[in-house]
Short mmCIF file of C-alpha atoms in Angstrom, two decimals:
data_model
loop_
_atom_site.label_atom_id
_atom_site.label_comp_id
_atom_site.label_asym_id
_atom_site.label_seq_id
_atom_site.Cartn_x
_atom_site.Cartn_y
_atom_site.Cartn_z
CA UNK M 1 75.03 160.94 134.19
CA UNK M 2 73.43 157.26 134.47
CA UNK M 3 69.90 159.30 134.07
CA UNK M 4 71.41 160.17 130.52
CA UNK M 5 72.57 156.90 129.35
CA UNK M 6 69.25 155.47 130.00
CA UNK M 7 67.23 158.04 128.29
CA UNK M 8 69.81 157.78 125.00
CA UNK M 9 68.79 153.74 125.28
CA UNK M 10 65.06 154.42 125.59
CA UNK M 11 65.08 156.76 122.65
CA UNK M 12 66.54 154.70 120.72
CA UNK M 13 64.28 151.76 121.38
CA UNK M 14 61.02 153.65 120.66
CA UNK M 15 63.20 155.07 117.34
CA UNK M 16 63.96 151.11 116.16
CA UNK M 17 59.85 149.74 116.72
CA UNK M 18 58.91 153.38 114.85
CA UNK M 19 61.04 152.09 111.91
CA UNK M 20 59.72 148.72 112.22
CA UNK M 21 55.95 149.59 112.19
CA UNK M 22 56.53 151.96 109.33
CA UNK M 23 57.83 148.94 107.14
CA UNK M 24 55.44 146.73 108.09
CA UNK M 25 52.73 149.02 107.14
CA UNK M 26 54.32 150.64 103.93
CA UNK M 27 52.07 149.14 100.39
CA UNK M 28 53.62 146.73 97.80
CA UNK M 29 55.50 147.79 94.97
CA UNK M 30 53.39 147.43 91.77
CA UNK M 31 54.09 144.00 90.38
CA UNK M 32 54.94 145.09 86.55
CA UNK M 33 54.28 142.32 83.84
CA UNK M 34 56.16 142.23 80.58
CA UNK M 35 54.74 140.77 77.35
CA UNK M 36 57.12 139.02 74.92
CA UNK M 37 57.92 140.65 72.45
CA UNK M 38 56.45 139.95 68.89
CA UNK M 39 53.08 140.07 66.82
CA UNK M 40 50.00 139.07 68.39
CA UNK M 41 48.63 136.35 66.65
CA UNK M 42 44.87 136.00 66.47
CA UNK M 43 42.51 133.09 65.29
CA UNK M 44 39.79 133.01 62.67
CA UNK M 45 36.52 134.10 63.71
CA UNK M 46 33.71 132.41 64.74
CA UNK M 47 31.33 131.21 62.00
CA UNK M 48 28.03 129.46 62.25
CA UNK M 49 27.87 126.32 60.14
CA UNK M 50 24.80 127.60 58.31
CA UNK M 51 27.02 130.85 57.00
CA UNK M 52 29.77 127.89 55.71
CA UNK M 53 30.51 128.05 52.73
CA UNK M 54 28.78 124.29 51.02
CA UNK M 55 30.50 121.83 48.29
CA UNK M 56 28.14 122.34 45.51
CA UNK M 57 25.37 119.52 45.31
CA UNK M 58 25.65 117.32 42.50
CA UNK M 59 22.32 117.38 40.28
CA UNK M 60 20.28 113.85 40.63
CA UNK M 61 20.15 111.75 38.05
CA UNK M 62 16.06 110.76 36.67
CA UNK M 63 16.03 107.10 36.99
CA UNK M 64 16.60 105.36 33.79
CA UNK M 65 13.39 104.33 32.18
CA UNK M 66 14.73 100.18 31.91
CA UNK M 67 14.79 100.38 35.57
CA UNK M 68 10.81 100.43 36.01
CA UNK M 69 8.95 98.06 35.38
CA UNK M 70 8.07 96.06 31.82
CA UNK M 71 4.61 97.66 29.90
CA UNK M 72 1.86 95.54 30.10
CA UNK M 73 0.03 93.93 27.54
CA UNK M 74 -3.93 92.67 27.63
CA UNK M 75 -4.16 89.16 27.50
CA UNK M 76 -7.38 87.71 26.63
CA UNK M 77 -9.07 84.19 27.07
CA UNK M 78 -9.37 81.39 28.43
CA UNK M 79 -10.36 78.92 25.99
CA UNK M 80 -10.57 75.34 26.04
CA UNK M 81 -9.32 74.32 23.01
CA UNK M 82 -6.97 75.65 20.80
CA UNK M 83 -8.84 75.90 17.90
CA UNK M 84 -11.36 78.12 19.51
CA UNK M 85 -8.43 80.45 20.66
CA UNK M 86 -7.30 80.10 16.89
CA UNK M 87 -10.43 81.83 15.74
CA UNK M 88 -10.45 84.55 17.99
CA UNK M 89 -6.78 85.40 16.97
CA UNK M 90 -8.20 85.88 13.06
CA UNK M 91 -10.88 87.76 14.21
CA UNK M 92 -8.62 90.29 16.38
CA UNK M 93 -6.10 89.97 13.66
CA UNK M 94 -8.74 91.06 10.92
CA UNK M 95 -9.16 93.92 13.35
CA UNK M 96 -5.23 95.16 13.41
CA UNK M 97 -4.43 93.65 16.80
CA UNK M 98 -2.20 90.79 15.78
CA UNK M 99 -1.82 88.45 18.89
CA UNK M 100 0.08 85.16 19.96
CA UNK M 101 -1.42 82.09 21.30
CA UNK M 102 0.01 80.39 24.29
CA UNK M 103 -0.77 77.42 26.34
CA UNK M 104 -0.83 77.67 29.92
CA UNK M 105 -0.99 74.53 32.20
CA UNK M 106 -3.27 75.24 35.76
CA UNK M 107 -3.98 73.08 37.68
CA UNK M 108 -8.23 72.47 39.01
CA UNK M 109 -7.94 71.96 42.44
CA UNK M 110 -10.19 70.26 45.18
CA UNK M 111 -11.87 67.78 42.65
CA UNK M 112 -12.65 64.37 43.48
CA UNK M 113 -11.18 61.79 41.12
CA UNK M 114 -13.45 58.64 40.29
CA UNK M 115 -11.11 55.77 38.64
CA UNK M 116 -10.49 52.23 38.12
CA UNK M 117 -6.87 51.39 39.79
CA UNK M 118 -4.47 50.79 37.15
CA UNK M 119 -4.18 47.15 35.62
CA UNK M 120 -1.23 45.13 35.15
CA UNK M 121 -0.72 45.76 31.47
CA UNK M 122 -2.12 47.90 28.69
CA UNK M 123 -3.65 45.42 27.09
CA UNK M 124 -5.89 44.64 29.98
CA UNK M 125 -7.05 48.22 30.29
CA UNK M 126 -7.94 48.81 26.81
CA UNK M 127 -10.08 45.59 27.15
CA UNK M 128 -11.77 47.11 30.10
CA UNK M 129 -11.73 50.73 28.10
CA UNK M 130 -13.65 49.04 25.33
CA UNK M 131 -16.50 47.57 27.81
CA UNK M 132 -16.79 50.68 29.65
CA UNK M 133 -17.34 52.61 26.69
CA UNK M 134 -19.87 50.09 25.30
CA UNK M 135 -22.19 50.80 28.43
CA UNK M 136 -21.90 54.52 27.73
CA UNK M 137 -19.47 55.47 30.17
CA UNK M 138 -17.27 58.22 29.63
CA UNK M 139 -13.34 57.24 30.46
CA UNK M 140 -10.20 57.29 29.31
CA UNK M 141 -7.04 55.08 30.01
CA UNK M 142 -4.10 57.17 31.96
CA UNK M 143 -0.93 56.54 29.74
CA UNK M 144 1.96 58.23 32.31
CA UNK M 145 2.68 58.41 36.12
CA UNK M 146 1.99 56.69 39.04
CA UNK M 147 -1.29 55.81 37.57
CA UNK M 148 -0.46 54.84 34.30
CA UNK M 149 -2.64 51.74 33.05
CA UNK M 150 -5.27 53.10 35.34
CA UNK M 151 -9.26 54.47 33.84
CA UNK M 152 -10.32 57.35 34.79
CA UNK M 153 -13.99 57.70 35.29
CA UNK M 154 -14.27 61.20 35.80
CA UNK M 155 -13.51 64.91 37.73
CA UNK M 156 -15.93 66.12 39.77
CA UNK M 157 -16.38 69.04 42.04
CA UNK M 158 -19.04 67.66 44.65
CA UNK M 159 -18.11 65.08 46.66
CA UNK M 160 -21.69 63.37 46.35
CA UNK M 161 -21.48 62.97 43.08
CA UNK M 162 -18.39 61.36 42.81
CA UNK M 163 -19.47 58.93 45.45
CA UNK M 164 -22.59 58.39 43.67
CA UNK M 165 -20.78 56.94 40.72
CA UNK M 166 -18.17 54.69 42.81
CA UNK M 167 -21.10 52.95 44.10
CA UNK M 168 -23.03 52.45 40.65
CA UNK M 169 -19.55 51.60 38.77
CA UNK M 170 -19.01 48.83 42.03
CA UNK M 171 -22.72 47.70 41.38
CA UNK M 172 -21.74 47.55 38.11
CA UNK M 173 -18.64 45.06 38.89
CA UNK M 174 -15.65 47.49 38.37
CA UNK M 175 -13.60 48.50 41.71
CA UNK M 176 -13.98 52.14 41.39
CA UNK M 177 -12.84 54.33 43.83
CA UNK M 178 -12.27 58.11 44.56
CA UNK M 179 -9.33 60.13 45.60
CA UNK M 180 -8.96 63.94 46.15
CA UNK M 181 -6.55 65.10 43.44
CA UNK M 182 -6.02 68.10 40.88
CA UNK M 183 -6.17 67.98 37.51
CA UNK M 184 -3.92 69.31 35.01
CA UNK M 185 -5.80 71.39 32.56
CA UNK M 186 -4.62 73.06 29.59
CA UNK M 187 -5.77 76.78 28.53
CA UNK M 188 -5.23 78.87 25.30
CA UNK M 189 -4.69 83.13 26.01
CA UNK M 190 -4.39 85.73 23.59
CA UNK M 191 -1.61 87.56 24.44
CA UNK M 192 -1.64 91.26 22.40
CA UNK M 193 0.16 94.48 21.96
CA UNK M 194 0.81 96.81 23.98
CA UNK M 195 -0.81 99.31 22.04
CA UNK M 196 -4.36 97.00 22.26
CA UNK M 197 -5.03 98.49 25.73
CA UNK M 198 -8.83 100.08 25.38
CA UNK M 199 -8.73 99.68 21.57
CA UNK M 200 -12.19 99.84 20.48
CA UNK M 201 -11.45 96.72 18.75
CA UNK M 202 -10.59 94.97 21.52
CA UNK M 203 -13.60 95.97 23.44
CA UNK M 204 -16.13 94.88 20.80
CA UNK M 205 -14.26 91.32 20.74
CA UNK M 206 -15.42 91.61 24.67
CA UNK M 207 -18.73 92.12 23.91
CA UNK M 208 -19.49 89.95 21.54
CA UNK M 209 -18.20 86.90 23.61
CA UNK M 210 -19.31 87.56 27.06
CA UNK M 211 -17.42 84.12 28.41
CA UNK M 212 -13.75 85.20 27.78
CA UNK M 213 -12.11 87.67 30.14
CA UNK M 214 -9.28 90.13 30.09
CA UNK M 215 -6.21 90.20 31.93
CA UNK M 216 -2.81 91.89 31.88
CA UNK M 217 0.84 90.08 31.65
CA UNK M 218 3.98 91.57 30.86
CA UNK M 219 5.03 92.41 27.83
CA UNK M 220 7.23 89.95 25.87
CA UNK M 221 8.81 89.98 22.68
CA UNK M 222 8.62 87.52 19.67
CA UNK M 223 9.02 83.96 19.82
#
C-alpha cells in the first residue's frame, strides 16, 4: 500500500508544475483603451502665409509739389556799378522780362593791400590825401574799422607789384607798406522771372554783351 501513496504524491506533483507551466506560458489579455466620451475637436488647418488673407494696402500719397524744391530764376550780371546794371534792366524790360536789381557784397581774395598806416586824426590824413593826389597817385582815405584814418594806395593781385610801389611810395617819403587782405567789393545782378529761362530775349541781351554771365538763384518774390 506505501507503493500507492507514493505514486498518488508523484502524480500530483507532475499535475501542480503542468498547471504552473501552462500559466506561465498562456498570452496577455488584450489591454482595451477607452476614449472619453464627447466630440472630437479639431484645429484649423494649415495655411501658408502667402495664401493669408492681407489688410488692404493703403494707396501712397504723390508728394506735395511745396515739398520740392523752389523754381529757379536766371540771374544775370555782374556789373560794377549800378548804373550800368540800371541800363541793362531797361533794356530787358523794353524786351518783356522785367527784372530786379540787387547788390551783392563778395569779397576779392588773395590781394595784396598797399597803404599808408592810419594817422592820428582825420585832419592829418586828408592833408596827406591832398599831397598824394597832387603827385598823381591814386588813394583814398579809409573812413571805418581797424584802419580807419589810414590811405589806401591800392589792391593788387601780384605780389611784385605791390612791392614795387611800397618801395617807390618809401622813396617817395610816405611809410607804405603791404598786407595780404580781401577786399570788399560790391556787385549789381539782374535777377528775372522764372519764365525768362531760354527766352530769346534773354539770349540776345547775352550776345550783345559778351562780359556779363548767367547764373541761376532761387526764385523770390517781390520786395
Amino acid at each position: 500500500m506505501r507503493w500507492v501513496f507514493y505514486s498518488l504524491v508523484v502524480v500530483n506533483l507532475v499535475y501542480l508544475g503542468w498547471q504552473l507551466a501552462m500559466t506561465a506560458w498562456a498570452p496577455a489579455p488584450p489591454v482595451t483603451t477607452e476614449r472619453a466620451a464627447g466630440p472630437v475637436v479639431q484645429g484649423p488647418p494649415l495655411r501658408l502665409l502667402s495664401e493669408s488673407p492681407q489688410p488692404p494696402r493703403r494707396p501712397e500719397r504723390p508728394p506735395s509739389a511745396s515739398a520740392g524744391n523752389p523754381g529757379l530764376c536766371p540771374v544775370v550780371g555782374p556789373w560794377a556799378g549800378e548804373g550800368d546794371a540800371e541800363r541793362a534792366r531797361i533794356q530787358l524790360a523794353a524786351a518783356g522780362l522785367e527784372g530786379r536789381i540787387r547788390p551783392v557784397t563778395v569779397q576779392k581774395d588773395h590781394l595784396n593791400w598797399v597803404y599808408l598806416p592810419a594817422y592820428p586824426s582825420r585832419d592829418r590824413a586828408l592833408e596827406v590825401l591832398s599831397e598824394l593826389q597832387a603827385r598823381g597817385v591814386d588813394s583814398f582815405i579809409v573812413k571805418t574799422g581797424e584802419d580807419a584814418n589810414a590811405i589806401s594806395l591800392g589792391y593788387f593781385s601780384s605780389a611784385d607789384s605791390a612791392e614795387g610801389l611800397r618801395v617807390r611810395m618809401r622813396g617817395a617819403g610816405y611809410p607804405a607798406f603791404v598786407r595780404e587782405t580781401s577786399r570788399p567789393v560790391t556787385e549789381y545782378w539782374l535777377y528775372l522771372p522764372p519764365q525768362a529761362a531760354g527766352a530769346a530775349a534773354l539770349e540776345d541781351f547775352l550776345i550783345g554783351n559778351p562780359a556779363v554771365g548767367q547764373d541761376r538763384s532761387a526764385c523770390k518774390g517781390p520786395q
